[in-house]
XYZ file of C-alpha atoms in Angstrom:
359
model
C 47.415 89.541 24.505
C 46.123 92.585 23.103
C 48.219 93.606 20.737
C 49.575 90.404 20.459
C 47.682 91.718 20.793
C 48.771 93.582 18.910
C 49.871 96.897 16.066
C 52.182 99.206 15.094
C 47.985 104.665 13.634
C 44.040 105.936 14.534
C 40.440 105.674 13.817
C 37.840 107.559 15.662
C 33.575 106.092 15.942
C 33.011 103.454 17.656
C 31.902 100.203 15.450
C 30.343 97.613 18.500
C 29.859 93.993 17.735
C 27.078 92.850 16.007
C 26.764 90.017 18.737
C 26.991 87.133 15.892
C 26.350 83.527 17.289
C 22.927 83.478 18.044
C 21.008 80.395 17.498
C 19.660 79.056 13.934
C 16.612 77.713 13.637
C 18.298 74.437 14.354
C 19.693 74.938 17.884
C 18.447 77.075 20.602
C 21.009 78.042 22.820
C 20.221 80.162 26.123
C 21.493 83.555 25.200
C 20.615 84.786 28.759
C 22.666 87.815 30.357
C 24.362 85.378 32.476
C 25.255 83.006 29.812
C 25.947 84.870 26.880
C 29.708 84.047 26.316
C 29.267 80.684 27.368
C 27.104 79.936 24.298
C 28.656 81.617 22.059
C 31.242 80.449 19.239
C 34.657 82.029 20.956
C 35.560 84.366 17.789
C 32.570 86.380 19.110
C 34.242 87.455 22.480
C 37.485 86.666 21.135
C 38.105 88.270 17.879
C 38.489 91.918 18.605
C 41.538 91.225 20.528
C 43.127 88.477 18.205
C 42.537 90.549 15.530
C 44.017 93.899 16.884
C 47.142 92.292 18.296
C 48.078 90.104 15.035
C 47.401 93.432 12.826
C 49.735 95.905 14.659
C 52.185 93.284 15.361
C 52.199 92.610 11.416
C 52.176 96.331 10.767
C 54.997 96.754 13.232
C 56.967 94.001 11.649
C 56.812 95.668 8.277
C 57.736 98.703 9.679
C 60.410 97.822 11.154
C 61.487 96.075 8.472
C 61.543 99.910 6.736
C 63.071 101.357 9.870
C 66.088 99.598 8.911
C 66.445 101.990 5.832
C 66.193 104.945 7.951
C 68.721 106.907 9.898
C 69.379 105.380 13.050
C 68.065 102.168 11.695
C 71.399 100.343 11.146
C 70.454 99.208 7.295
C 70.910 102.224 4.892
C 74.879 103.340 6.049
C 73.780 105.700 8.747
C 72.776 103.426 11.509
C 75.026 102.183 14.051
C 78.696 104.222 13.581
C 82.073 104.312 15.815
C 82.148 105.157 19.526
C 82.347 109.025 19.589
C 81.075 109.391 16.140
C 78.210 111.775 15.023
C 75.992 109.823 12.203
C 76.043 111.105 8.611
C 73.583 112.687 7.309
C 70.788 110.597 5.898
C 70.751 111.377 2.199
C 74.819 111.667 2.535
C 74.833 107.850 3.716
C 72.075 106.425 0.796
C 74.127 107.956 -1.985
C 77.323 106.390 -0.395
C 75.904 102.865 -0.420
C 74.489 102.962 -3.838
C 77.699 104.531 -5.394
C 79.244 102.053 -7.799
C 77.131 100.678 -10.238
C 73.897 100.847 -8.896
C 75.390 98.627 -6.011
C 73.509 98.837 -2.542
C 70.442 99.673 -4.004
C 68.574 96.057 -3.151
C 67.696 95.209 0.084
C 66.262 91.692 1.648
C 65.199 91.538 5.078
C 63.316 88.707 7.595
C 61.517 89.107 10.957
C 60.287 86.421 13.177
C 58.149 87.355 15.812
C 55.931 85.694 18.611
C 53.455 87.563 21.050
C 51.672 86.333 24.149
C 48.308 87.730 24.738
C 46.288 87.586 28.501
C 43.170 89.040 29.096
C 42.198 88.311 32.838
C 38.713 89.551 33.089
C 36.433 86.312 34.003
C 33.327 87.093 31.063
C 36.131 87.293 28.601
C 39.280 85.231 30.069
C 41.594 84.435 27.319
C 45.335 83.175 26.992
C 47.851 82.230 24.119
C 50.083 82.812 22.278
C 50.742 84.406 18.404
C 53.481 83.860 15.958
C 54.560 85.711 12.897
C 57.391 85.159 10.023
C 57.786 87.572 7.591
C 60.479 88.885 4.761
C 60.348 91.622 2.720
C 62.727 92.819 -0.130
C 63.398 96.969 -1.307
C 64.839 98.646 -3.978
C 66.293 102.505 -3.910
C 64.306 104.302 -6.836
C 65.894 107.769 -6.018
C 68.185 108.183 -3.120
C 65.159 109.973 -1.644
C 62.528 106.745 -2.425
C 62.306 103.162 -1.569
C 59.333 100.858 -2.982
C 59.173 97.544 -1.546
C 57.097 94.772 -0.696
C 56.760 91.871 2.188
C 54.617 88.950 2.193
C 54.281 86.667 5.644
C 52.307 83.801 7.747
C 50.639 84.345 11.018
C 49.249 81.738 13.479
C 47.520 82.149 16.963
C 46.693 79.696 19.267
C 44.429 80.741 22.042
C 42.490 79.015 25.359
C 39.428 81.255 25.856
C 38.817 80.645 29.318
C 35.598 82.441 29.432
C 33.434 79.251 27.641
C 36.512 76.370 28.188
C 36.886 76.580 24.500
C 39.911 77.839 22.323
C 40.306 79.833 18.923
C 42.806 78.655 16.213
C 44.238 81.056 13.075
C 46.606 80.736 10.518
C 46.947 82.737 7.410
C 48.930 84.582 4.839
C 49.650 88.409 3.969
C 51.330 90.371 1.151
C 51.825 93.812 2.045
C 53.819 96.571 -0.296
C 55.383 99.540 1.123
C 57.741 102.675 0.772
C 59.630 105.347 2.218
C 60.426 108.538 1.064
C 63.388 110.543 2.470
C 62.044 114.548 3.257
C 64.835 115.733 4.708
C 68.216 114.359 6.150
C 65.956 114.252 9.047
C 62.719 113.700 8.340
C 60.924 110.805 6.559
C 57.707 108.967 5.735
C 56.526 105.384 5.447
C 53.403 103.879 4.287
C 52.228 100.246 3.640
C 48.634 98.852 3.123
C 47.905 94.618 2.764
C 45.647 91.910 2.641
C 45.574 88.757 4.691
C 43.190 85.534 3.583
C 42.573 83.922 7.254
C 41.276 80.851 8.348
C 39.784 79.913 11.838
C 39.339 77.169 13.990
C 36.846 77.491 17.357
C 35.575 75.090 20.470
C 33.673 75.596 23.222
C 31.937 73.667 25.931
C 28.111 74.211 25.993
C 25.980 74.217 29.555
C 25.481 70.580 29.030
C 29.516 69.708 29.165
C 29.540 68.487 25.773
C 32.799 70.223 23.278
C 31.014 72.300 19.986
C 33.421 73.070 17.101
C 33.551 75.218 14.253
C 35.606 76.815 11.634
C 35.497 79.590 9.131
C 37.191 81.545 6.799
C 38.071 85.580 7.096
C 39.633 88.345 4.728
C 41.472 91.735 6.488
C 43.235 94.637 5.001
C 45.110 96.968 6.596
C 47.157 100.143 6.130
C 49.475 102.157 7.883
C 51.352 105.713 8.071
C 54.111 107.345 10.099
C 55.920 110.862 9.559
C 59.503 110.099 12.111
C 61.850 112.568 12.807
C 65.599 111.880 13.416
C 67.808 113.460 15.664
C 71.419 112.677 16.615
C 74.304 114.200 18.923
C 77.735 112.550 20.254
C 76.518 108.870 20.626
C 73.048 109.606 21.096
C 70.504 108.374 18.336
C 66.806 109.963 19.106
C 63.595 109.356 16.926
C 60.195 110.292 17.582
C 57.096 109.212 15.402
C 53.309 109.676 15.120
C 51.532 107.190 12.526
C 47.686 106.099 12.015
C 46.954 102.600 11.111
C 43.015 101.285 9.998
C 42.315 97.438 9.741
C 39.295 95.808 8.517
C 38.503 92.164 9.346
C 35.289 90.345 7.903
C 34.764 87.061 8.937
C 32.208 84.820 7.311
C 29.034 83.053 8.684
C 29.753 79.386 9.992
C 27.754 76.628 12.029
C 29.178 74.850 14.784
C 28.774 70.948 15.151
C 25.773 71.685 17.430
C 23.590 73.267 14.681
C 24.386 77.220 15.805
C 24.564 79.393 13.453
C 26.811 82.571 13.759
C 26.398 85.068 11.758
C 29.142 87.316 9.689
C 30.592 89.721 11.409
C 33.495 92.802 10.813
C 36.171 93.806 13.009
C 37.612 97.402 12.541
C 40.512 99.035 14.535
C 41.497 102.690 13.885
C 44.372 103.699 15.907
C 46.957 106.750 16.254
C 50.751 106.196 17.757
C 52.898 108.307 18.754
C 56.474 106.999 19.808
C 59.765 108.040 21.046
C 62.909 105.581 20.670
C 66.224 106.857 22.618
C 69.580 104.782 21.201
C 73.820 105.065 22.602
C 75.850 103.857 19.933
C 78.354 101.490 21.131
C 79.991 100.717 17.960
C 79.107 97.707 16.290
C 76.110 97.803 18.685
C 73.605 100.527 19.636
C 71.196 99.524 22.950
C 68.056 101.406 22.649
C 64.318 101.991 25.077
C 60.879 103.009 23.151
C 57.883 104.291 24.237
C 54.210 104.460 22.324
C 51.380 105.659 23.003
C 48.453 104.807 21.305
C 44.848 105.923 21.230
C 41.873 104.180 19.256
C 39.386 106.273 17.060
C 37.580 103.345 15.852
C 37.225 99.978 17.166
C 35.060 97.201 17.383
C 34.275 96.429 21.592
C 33.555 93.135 23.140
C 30.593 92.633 24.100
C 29.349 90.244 26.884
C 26.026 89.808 28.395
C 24.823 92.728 30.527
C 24.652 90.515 34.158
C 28.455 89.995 33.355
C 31.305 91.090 34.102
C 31.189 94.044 31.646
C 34.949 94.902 29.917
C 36.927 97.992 29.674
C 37.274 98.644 26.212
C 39.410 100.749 26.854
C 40.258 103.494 23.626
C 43.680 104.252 24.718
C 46.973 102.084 25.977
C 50.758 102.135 26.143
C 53.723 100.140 24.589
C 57.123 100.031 26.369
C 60.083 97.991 25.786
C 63.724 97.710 24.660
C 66.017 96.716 22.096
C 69.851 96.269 20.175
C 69.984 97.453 17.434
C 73.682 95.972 15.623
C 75.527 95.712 12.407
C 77.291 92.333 11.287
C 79.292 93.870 8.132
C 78.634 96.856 5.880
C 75.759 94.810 4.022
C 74.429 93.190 6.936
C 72.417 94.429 10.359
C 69.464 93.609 12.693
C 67.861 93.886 15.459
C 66.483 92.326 18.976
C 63.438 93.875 20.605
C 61.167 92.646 23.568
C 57.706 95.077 24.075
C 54.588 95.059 26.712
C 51.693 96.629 26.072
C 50.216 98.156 29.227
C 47.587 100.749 29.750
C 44.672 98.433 28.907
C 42.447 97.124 32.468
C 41.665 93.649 31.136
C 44.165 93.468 28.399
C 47.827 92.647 27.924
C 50.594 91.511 25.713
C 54.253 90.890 25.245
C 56.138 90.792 22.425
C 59.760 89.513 21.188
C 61.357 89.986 18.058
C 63.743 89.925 15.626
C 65.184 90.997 12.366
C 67.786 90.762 9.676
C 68.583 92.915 6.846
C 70.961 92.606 3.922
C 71.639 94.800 0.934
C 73.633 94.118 -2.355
């Protein structure tokens, strides 16, 4: 699951693994060609993917969480409107809702998410699963500027097939954000966090015998996107291109064999650029998106060079579908379901939701 994974950008250089997890003075594993990611600890083959997929999925649920303030996004009064009805201008609709007392300014929103992630190549086989909860809350400075800021908890749970091991996460992020209003058409988001991580690995060595670990990891991220809105009859269009940069550095740790593996960094620079297409059916507005997405900076896997070598590939594709609906005049959400595609050894699906209220 590549995006699990994730992510939700672009970075351009190429930053290749430092190939951690060789052997202490203690243990001397065989770090052979043929054996390399059989000895290993699994975050070493492992935690390029993990990482990408559970940062742009957390990026995407924070943006999302924005989206709802935008046109088209069924949260800020100019989402989802009567069959037959042309939306109202953006700024038009924010200075509506807040009319009254300051009323409408404050928003609260929650997303749950959960991700399955496949990689199918047999030097790095991997397979599990990643879920996400986060909530976020919003206030209208201007009726041209939101500030707001989310906090949430991740966890992954992955077989890596590659050394009949598996890699464990859990963790927490806080993340602030905003969104300023250009145009009635035209608007930009931006949101930059920090997760504190902790991991859990196994593998079974040559001899058949299980080897543990666990350490602890710190990652920041942060994200941009410029969206344009567009709307005629029933038809909601959007179209977006963003750049999102993650840094993950994971600290030293030896497993219950005596290996030591060293620190090592995970980076991810990536550019998007989207396309969502929406019919308003009322109450309820069925929509189809499209990203494409192209890496500037990553960190590859790296296997040993008599294996099977992988793809690392620099660009990929995210398709997938949604409804977008609106409970009450203070209350709306959302149901999506996403692949990502594009990648030879990688894959990942995605399903999500979210609810937004404003007082």
């Amino acid at each position: 699951m590549r995006k699990l994974g994730l992510v939700t950008t672009l970075a351009l250089a190429g930053a290749v693994f430092a190939t951690p997890g060789q052997a202490s003075e203690q243990a001397s594993p065989d770090t052979s060609p043929d054996n390399f990611t059989t000895v290993v600890a699994s975050t070493v083959v492992a935690a390029p993917v993990v990482t990408e997929v559970t940062t742009t999925t957390n990026l995407k649920t924070i943006t999302r969480g924005i989206s709802r303030l935008a046109p088209g996004g069924g949260g800020g009064g100019t989402g989802v409107g009567a069959p037959g009805q042309a939306q109202t201008s953006f700024l038009e609709g924010q200075q509506g809702m807040a009319a009254g007392g300051g009323e409408g300014k404050l928003g609260i929103w929650v997303n749950s998410g959960w991700s399955d992630i496949e990689n199918d190549l047999s030097s790095t086989a991997m397979d599990g699963d990643v879920f996400s909860v986060f909530g976020g809350a919003d206030y209208m400075v201007t009726d041209r500027l939101f500030l707001g800021v989310s906090a949430g908890w991740e966890t992954s749970d992955i077989d890596t097939t590659f050394n009949r091991g598996t890699i464990e996460s859990d963790g927490f992020t806080i993340a602030p954000y905003a969104l300023f209003v250009i145009n009635n058409w035209l608007t930009f988001d931006a949101s930059a966090g920090y997760s504190w991580l902790n991991y859990d690995t196994t593998r079974t060595n040559l001899g058949g015998t299980l080897v543990n670990g666990s350490f602890d990891s710190n990652r920041w991220f942060a994200s941009a996107n410029l969206t344009g809105y567009y709307s005629v009859n029933n038809w909601n269009l959007s179209g977006s291109v963003g750049y999102l940069y993650t840094k993950e550095e994971q600290d030293s740790f030896t497993e219950s064999d005596g290996t030591l593996n060293r620190d090592q960094t995970v980076k991810l620079g990536q550019i998007n650029v989207g396309a969502t297409v929406g019919y308003s059916l009322g109450k309820m507005e069925p929509y189809v998106t499209a990203t494409y997405q192209i890496d500037t900076t990553r960190t590859d896997i790296v296997v040993g060079t008599n294996q099977a070598q992988p793809a690392n590939d620099e660009t990929g594709f995210i398709l997938g579908g949604g409804v977008r609906f609106s409970l009450s005049d203070r209350v709306s959400g959302a149901l999506e379901a996403t692949t990502e595609e594009g990648r030879e050894d990688v894959s990942s699906t995605t399903v999500n939701g979210t609810i937004r209220i404003r007082f």
